[in-house]
Coordinates of C-alpha atoms in Angstrom, one line a residue:
X1 CA 3.4 3.3 -1.9
X2 CA 6.8 2.3 -3.2
X3 CA 7.5 0.8 -6.6
X4 CA 8.4 -2.6 -5.0
X5 CA 5.1 -2.6 -3.1
X6 CA 3.2 -1.7 -6.2
X7 CA 4.9 -4.5 -8.1
X8 CA 4.2 -7.0 -5.2
X9 CA 0.5 -5.9 -5.2
X10 CA 0.2 -6.2 -9.0
X11 CA 1.9 -9.6 -8.9
X12 CA -0.3 -10.8 -6.0
X13 CA -3.5 -9.7 -7.8
X14 CA -2.4 -11.1 -11.1
X15 CA -0.7 -14.4 -10.1
X16 CA -2.6 -15.4 -7.0
X17 CA -6.1 -14.6 -8.2
X18 CA -7.0 -18.2 -8.9
X19 CA -4.6 -19.9 -6.5
X20 CA -6.3 -22.2 -4.0
X21 CA -3.4 -21.6 -1.5
X22 CA -3.2 -17.8 -1.7
X23 CA -4.2 -17.5 1.9
X24 CA -1.1 -19.4 3.0
X25 CA 1.3 -16.8 1.7
X26 CA 1.9 -14.4 4.5
X27 CA 5.1 -12.7 3.3
X28 CA 6.6 -11.5 0.0
X29 CA 9.2 -14.2 0.2
X30 CA 6.6 -17.0 0.3
X31 CA 4.8 -15.4 -2.7
X32 CA 8.0 -15.1 -4.7
X33 CA 8.9 -18.7 -3.9
X34 CA 5.5 -19.9 -5.0
X35 CA 5.6 -17.9 -8.2
X36 CA 9.1 -19.2 -9.0
X37 CA 8.0 -22.8 -8.2
X38 CA 5.2 -22.4 -10.7
X39 CA 7.3 -20.7 -13.3
X40 CA 5.3 -17.6 -13.3
X41 CA 8.0 -15.0 -12.9
X42 CA 10.0 -16.2 -15.9
X43 CA 7.0 -15.9 -18.2
X44 CA 6.2 -12.4 -17.0
X45 CA 9.7 -11.2 -17.7
X46 CA 9.6 -12.3 -21.4
X47 CA 6.3 -10.7 -22.2
X48 CA 7.4 -7.0 -22.3
X49 CA 10.3 -7.9 -24.6
X50 CA 7.9 -9.7 -27.0
X51 CA 5.4 -6.9 -26.8
X52 CA 8.1 -4.3 -27.4
X53 CA 9.4 -6.2 -30.4
X54 CA 5.9 -6.6 -31.8
X55 CA 5.2 -2.9 -31.4
X56 CA 8.5 -2.1 -33.1
X57 CA 7.5 -4.2 -36.1
X58 CA 4.0 -2.7 -36.2
X59 CA 5.1 1.0 -36.0
X60 CA 8.5 0.8 -37.8

């Protein structure tokens, strides 16, 4: 399993778990478009930076 496939699987399980229309997404492009439309990808990108900063404050 490639890294991109693992990321897609993780995103699908995380972001589509409660989606009523998850069965309509047949391709990665459809999932990415849905996540972008809902603003989910932008939130996920900022979390690691916030977590990293918090850990730096905690352990520094």
